PDB file of C-alpha atoms in Angstrom:
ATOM      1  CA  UNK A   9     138.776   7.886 125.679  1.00  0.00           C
ATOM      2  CA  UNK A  10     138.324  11.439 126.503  1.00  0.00           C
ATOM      3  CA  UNK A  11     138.347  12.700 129.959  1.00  0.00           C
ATOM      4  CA  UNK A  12     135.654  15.147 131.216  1.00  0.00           C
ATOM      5  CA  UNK A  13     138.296  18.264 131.830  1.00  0.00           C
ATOM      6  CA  UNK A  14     139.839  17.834 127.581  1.00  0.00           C
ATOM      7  CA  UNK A  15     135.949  18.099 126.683  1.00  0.00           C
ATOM      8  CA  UNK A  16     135.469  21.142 128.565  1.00  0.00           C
ATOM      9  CA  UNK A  17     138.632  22.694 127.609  1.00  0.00           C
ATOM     10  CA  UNK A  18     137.763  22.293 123.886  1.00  0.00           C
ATOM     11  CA  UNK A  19     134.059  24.059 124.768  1.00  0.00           C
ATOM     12  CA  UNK A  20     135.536  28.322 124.407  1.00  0.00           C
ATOM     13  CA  UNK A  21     137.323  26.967 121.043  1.00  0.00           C
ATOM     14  CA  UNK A  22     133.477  25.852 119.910  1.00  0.00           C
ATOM     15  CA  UNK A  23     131.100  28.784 121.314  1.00  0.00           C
ATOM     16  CA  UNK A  24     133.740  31.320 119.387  1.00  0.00           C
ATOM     17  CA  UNK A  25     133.314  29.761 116.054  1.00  0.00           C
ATOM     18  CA  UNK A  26     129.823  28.938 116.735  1.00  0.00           C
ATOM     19  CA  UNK A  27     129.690  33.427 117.356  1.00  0.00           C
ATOM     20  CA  UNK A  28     131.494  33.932 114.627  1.00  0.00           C
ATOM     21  CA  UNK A  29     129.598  31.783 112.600  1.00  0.00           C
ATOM     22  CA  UNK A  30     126.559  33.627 113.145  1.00  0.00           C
ATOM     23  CA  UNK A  31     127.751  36.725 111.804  1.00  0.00           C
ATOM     24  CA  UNK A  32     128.658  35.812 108.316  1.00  0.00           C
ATOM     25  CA  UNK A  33     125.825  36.517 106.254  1.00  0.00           C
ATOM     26  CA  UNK A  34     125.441  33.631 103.690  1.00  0.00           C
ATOM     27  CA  UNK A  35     125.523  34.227  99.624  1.00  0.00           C
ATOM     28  CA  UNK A  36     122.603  35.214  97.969  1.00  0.00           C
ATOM     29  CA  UNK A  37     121.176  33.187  95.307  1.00  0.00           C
ATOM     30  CA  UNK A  38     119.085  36.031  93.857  1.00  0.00           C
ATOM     31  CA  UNK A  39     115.418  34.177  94.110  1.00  0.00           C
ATOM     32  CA  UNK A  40     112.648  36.357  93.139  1.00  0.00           C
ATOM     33  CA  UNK A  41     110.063  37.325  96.064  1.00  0.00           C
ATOM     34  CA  UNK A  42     107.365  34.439  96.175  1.00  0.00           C
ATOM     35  CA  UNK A  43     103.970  35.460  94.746  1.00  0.00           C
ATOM     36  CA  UNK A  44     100.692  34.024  96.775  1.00  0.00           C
ATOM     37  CA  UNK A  45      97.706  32.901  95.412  1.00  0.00           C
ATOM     38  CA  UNK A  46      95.289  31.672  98.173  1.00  0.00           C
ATOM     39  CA  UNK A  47      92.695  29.242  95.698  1.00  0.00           C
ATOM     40  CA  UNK A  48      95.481  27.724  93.498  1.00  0.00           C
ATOM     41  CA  UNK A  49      95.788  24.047  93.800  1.00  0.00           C
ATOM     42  CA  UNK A  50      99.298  23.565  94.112  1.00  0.00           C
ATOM     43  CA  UNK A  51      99.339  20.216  94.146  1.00  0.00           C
ATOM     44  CA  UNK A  52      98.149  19.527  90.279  1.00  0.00           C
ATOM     45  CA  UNK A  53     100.053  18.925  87.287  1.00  0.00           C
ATOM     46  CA  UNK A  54     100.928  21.671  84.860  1.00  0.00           C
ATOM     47  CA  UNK A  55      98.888  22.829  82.623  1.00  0.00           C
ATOM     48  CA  UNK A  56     100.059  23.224  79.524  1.00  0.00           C
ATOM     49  CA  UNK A  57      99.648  26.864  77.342  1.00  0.00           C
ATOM     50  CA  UNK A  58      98.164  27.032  74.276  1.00  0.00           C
ATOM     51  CA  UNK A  59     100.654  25.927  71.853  1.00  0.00           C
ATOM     52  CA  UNK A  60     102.372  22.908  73.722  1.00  0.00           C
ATOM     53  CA  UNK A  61     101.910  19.490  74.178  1.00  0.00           C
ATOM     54  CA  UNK A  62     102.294  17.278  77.284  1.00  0.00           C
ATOM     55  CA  UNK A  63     104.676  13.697  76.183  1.00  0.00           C
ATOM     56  CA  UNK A  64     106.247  12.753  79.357  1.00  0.00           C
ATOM     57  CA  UNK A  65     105.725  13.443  82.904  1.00  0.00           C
ATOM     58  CA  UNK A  66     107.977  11.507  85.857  1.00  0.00           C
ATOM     59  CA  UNK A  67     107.416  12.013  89.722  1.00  0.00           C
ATOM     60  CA  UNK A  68     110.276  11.814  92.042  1.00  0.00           C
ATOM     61  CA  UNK A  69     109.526  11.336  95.675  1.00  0.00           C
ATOM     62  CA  UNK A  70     113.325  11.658  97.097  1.00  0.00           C
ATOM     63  CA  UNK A  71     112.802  15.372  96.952  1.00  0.00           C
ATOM     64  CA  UNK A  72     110.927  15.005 100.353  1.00  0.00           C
ATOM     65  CA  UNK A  73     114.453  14.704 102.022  1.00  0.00           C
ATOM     66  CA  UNK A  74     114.905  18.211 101.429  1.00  0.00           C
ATOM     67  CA  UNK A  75     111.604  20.000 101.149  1.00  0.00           C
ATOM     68  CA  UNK A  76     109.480  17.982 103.772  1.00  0.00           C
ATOM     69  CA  UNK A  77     107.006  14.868 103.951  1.00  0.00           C
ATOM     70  CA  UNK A  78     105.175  14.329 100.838  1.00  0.00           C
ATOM     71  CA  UNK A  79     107.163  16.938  98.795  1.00  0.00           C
ATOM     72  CA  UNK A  80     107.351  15.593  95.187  1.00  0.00           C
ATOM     73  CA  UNK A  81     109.166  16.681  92.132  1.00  0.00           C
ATOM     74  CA  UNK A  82     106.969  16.302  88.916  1.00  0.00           C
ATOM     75  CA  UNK A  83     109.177  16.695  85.379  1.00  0.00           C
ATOM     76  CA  UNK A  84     107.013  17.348  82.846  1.00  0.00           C
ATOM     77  CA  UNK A  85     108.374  16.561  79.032  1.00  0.00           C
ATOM     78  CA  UNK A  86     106.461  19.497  76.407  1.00  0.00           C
ATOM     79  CA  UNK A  87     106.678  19.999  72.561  1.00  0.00           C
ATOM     80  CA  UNK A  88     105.431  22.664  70.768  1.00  0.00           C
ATOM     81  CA  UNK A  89     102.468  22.066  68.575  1.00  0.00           C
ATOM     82  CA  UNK A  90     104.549  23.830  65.518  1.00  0.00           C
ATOM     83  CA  UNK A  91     107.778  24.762  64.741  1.00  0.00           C
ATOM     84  CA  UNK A  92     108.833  28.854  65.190  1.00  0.00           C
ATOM     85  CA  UNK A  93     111.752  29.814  62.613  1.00  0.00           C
ATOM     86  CA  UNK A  94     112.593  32.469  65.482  1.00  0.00           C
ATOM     87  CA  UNK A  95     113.371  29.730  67.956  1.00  0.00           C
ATOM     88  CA  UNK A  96     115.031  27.179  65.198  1.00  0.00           C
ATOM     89  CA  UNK A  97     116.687  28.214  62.037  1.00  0.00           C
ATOM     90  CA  UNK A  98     114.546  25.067  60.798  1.00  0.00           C
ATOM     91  CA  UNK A  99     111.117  25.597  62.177  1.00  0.00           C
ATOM     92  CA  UNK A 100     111.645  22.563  64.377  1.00  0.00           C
ATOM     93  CA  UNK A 101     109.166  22.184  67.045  1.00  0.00           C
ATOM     94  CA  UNK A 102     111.067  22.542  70.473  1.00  0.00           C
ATOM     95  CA  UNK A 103     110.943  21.207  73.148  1.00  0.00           C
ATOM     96  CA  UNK A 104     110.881  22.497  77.162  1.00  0.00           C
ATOM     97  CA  UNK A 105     111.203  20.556  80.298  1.00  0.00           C
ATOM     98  CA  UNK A 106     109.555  21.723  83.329  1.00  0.00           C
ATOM     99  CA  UNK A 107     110.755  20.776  87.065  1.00  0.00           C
ATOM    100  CA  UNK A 108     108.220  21.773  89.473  1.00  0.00           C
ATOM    101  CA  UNK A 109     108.356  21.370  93.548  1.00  0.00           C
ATOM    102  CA  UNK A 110     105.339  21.183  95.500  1.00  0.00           C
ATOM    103  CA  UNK A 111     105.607  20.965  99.433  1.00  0.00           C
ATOM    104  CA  UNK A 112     103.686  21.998 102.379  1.00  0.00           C
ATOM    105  CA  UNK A 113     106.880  23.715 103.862  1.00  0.00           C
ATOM    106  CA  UNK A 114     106.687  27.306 102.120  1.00  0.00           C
ATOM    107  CA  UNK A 115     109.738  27.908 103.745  1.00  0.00           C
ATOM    108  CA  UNK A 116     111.911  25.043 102.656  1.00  0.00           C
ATOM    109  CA  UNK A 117     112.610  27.074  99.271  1.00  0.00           C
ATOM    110  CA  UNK A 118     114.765  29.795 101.381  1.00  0.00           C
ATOM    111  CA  UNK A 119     116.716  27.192 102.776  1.00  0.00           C
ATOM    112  CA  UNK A 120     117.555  24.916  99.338  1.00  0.00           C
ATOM    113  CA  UNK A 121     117.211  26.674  95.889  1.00  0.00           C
ATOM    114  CA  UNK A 122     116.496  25.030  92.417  1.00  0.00           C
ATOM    115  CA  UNK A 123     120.009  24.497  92.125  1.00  0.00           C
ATOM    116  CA  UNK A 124     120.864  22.373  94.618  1.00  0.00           C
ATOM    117  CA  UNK A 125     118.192  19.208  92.916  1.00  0.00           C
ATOM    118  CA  UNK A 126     121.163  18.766  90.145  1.00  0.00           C
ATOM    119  CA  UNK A 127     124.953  18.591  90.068  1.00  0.00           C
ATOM    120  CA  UNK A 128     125.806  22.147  90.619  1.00  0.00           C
ATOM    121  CA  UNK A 129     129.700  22.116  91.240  1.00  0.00           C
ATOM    122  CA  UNK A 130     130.778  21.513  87.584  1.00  0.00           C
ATOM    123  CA  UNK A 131     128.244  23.997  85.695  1.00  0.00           C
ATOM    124  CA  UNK A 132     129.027  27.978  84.982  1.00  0.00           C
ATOM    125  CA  UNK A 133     126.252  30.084  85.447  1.00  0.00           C
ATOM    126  CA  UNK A 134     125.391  33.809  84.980  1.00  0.00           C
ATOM    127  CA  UNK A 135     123.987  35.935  87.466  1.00  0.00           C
ATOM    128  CA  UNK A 136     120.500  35.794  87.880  1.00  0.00           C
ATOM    129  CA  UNK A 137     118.179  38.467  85.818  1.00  0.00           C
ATOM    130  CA  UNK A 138     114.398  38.878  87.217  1.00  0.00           C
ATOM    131  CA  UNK A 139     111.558  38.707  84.438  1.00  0.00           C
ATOM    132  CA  UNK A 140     108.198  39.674  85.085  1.00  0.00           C
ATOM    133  CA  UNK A 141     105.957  36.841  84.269  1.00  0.00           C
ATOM    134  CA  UNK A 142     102.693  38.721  84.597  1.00  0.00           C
ATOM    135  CA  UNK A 143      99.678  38.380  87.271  1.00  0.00           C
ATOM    136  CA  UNK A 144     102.459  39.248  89.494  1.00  0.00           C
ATOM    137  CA  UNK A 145     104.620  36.672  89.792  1.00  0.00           C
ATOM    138  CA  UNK A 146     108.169  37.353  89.015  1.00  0.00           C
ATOM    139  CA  UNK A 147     110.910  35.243  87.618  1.00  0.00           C
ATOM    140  CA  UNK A 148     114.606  34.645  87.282  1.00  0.00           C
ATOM    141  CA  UNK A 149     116.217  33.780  84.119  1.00  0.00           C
ATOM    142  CA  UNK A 150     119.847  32.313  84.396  1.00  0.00           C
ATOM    143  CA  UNK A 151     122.476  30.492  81.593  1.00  0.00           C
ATOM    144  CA  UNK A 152     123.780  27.612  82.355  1.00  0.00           C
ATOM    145  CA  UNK A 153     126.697  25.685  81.042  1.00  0.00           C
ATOM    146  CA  UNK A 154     128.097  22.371  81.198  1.00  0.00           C
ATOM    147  CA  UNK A 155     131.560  22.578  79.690  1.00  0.00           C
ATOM    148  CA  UNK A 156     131.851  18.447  79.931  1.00  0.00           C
ATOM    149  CA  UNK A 157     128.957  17.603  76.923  1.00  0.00           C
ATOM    150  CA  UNK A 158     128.895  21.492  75.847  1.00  0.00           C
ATOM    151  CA  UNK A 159     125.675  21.930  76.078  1.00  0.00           C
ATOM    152  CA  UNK A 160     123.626  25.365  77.530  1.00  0.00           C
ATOM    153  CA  UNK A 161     120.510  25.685  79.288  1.00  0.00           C
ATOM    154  CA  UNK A 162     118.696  28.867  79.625  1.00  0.00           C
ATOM    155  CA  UNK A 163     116.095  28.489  82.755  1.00  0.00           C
ATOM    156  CA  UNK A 164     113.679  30.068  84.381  1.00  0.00           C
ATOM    157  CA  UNK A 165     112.601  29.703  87.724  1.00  0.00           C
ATOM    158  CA  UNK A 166     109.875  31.195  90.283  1.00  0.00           C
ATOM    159  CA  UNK A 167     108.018  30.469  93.360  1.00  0.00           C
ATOM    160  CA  UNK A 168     103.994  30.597  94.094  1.00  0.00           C
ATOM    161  CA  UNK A 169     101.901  29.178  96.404  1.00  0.00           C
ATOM    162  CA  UNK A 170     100.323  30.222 100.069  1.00  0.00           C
ATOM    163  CA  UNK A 171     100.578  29.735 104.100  1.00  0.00           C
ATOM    164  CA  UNK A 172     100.136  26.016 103.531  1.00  0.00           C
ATOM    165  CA  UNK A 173     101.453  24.843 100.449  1.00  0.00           C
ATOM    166  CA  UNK A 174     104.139  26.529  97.876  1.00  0.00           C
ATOM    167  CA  UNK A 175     105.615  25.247  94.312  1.00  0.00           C
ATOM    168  CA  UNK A 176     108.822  25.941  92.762  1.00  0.00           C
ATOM    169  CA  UNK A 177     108.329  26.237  89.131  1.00  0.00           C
ATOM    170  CA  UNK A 178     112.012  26.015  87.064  1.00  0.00           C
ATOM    171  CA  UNK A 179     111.578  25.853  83.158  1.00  0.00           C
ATOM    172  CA  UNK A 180     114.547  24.331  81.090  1.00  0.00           C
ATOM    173  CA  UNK A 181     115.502  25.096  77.253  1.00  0.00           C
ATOM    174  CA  UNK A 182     118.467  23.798  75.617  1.00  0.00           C
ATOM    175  CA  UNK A 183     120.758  24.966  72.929  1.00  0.00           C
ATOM    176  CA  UNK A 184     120.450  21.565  71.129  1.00  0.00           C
ATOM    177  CA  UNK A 185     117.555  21.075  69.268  1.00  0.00           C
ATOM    178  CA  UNK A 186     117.194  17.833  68.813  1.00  0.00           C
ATOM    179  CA  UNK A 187     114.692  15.038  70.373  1.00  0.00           C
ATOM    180  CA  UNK A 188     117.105  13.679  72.553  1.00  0.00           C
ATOM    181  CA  UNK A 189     118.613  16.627  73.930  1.00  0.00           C
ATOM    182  CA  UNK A 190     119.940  16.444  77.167  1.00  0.00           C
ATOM    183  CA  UNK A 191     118.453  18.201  80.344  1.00  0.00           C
ATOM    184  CA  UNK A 192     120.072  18.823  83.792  1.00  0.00           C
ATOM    185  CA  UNK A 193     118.956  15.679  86.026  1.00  0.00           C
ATOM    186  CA  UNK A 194     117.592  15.371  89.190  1.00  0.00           C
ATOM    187  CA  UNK A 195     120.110  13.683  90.999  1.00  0.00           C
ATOM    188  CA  UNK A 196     118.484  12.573  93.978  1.00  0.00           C
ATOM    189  CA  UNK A 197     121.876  10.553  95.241  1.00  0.00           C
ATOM    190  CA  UNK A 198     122.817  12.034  98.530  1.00  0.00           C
ATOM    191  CA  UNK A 199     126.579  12.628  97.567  1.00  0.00           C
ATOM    192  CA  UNK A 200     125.814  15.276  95.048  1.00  0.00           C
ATOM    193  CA  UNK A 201     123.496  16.735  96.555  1.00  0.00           C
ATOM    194  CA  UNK A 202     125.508  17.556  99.334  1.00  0.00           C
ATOM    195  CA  UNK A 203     128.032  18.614  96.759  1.00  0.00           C
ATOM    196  CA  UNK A 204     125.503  20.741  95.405  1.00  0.00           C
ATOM    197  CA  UNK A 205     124.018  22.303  98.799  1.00  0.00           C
ATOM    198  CA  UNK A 206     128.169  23.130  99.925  1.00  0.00           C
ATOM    199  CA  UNK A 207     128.654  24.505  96.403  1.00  0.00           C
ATOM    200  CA  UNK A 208     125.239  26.988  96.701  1.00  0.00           C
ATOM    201  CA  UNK A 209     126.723  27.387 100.509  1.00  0.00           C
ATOM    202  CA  UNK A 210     130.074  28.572 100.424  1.00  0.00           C
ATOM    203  CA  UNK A 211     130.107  30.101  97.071  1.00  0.00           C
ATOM    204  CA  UNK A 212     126.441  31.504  96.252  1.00  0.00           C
ATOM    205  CA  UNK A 213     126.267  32.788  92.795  1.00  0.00           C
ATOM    206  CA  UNK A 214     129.760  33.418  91.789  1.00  0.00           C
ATOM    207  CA  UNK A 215     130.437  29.233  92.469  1.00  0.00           C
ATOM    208  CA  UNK A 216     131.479  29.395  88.661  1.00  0.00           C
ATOM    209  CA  UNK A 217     130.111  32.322  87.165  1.00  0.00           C
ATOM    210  CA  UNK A 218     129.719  32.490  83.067  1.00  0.00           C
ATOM    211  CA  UNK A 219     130.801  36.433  82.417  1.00  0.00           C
ATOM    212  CA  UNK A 220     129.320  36.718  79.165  1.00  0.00           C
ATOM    213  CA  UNK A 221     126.187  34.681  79.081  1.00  0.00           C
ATOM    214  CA  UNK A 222     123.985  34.073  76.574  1.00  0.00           C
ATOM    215  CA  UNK A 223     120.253  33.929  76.479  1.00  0.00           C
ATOM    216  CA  UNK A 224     119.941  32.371  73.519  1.00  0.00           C
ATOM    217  CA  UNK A 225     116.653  30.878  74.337  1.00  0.00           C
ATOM    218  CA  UNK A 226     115.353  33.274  76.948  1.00  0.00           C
ATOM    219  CA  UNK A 227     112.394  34.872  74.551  1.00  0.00           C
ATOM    220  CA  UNK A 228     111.103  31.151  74.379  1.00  0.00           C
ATOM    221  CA  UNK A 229     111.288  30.314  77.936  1.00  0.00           C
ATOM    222  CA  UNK A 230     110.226  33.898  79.083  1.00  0.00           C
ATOM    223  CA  UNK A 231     106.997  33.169  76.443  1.00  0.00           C
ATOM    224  CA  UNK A 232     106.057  30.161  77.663  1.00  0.00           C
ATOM    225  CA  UNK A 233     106.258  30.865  81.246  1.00  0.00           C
ATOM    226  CA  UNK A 234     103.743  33.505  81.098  1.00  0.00           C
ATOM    227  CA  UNK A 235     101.794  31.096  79.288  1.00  0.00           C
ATOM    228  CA  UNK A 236     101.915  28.913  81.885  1.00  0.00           C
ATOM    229  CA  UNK A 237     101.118  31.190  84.656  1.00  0.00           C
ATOM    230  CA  UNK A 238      98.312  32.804  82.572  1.00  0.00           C
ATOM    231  CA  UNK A 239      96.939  29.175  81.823  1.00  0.00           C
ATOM    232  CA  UNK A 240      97.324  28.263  85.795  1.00  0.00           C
ATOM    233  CA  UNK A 241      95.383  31.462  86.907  1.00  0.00           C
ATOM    234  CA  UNK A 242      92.867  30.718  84.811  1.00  0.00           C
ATOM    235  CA  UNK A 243      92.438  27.384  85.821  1.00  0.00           C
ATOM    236  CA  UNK A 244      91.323  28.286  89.538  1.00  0.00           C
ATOM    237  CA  UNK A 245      89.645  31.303  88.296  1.00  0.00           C
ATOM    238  CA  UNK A 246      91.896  34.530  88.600  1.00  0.00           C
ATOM    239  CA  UNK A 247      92.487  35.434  85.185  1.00  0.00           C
TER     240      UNK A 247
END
């Protein structure tokens, strides 16, 4: 066991990293400013914009370890009515996945970014480029890329809400097409998400940075988010 006089000789070797500590400033993730809207009911389901489908929508409720009591994370599964030859050589309808955060700690999104809610440490990603979505609310657009299935995601990501309640809006495209393309998980398991928060932590946005990205899908995503916002506003009366 440890005497009293080894505890307090350890206590100077503590309060000097605990000094230094405090003075290095931590990475940037490059989050756009979050836009408030004081009648919006955070707390509903997306709506979708004219041209796209609902098919799936899952809740996950582990999110709350992170963003508060009764945070949930809805993913919501669209499809485009019709196919677009500019978004698929063969006029496939595409499809999106939307992650969206709602809590009643505004704050919590400072603290833990988007990124941290999937396996972060093995995925290159280019530095974040802000999109105006309209109504005010502003966006940022990253690549992301998974060199283990080879697979990119373009995705877009923003913040809304108010004093008392605030949602984190991230909208995923991916490079394959098909029905069954695959979409960054939630992970929800503590172990990577603690991989994911020390990754975010000690290496901010150049954790594994992709130097020539490419935004292959960012016209769609950029579309459809405004869509979205446009079709939210409208909803609780502000556009």
């Amino acid at each position: 066991p440890l005497a009293a006089s080894q505890v307090w000789a350890g206590l100077p070797l503590v309060l000097a990293v605990a000094v230094a500590v405090a003075f290095v400033k931590l990475p940037d993730y490059g989050n756009a400013p979050r836009s408030d809207f004081d009648v919006v009911n955070f707390a509903n389901t997306i709506v979708p914009p004219p041209g796209w489908h609902i098919t799936n929508v899952d809740e996950y409720h582990w999110v709350s370890r992170l963003y508060g009591p009764g945070a949930v994370l809805n993913r919501t599964k669209l499809v485009a009515d019709k196919g677009n030859p500019d978004w698929d050589k063969f006029a496939r309808p595409r499809g999106i996945v939307v992650d969206s955060v709602t809590t009643a700690r505004p704050f919590a999104f400072q603290a833990y970014p988007a990124k941290v809610l999937y396996h972060a440490s093995a995925i290159r990603e280019s530095a974040p480029v802000q999109v105006d979505l309209g109504h005010g609310v502003t966006g940022t657009l990253v690549t992301a890329i998974d060199d283990k299935i080879l697979i990119t995601w373009n995705a877009l990501t923003w913040t809304w809400g108010n004093d008392h309640i605030a949602q984190q809006v991230t909208v995923f495209a991916v490079d394959n097409h098909e029905p069954d393309a695959p979409f960054p998980q939630p992970t929800g398991a503590l172990f990577p998400t603690l991989n994911s928060l020390f990754t975010v932590l000690f290496r901010g946005n150049s954790a594994v940075t992709d130097e020539s990205p490419s935004f292959k899908d960012g016209t769609m995503v950029t579309e459809f988010s405004r869509g979205l916002v446009d079709t939210e506003l409208k909803q609780a009366g502000l556009a």
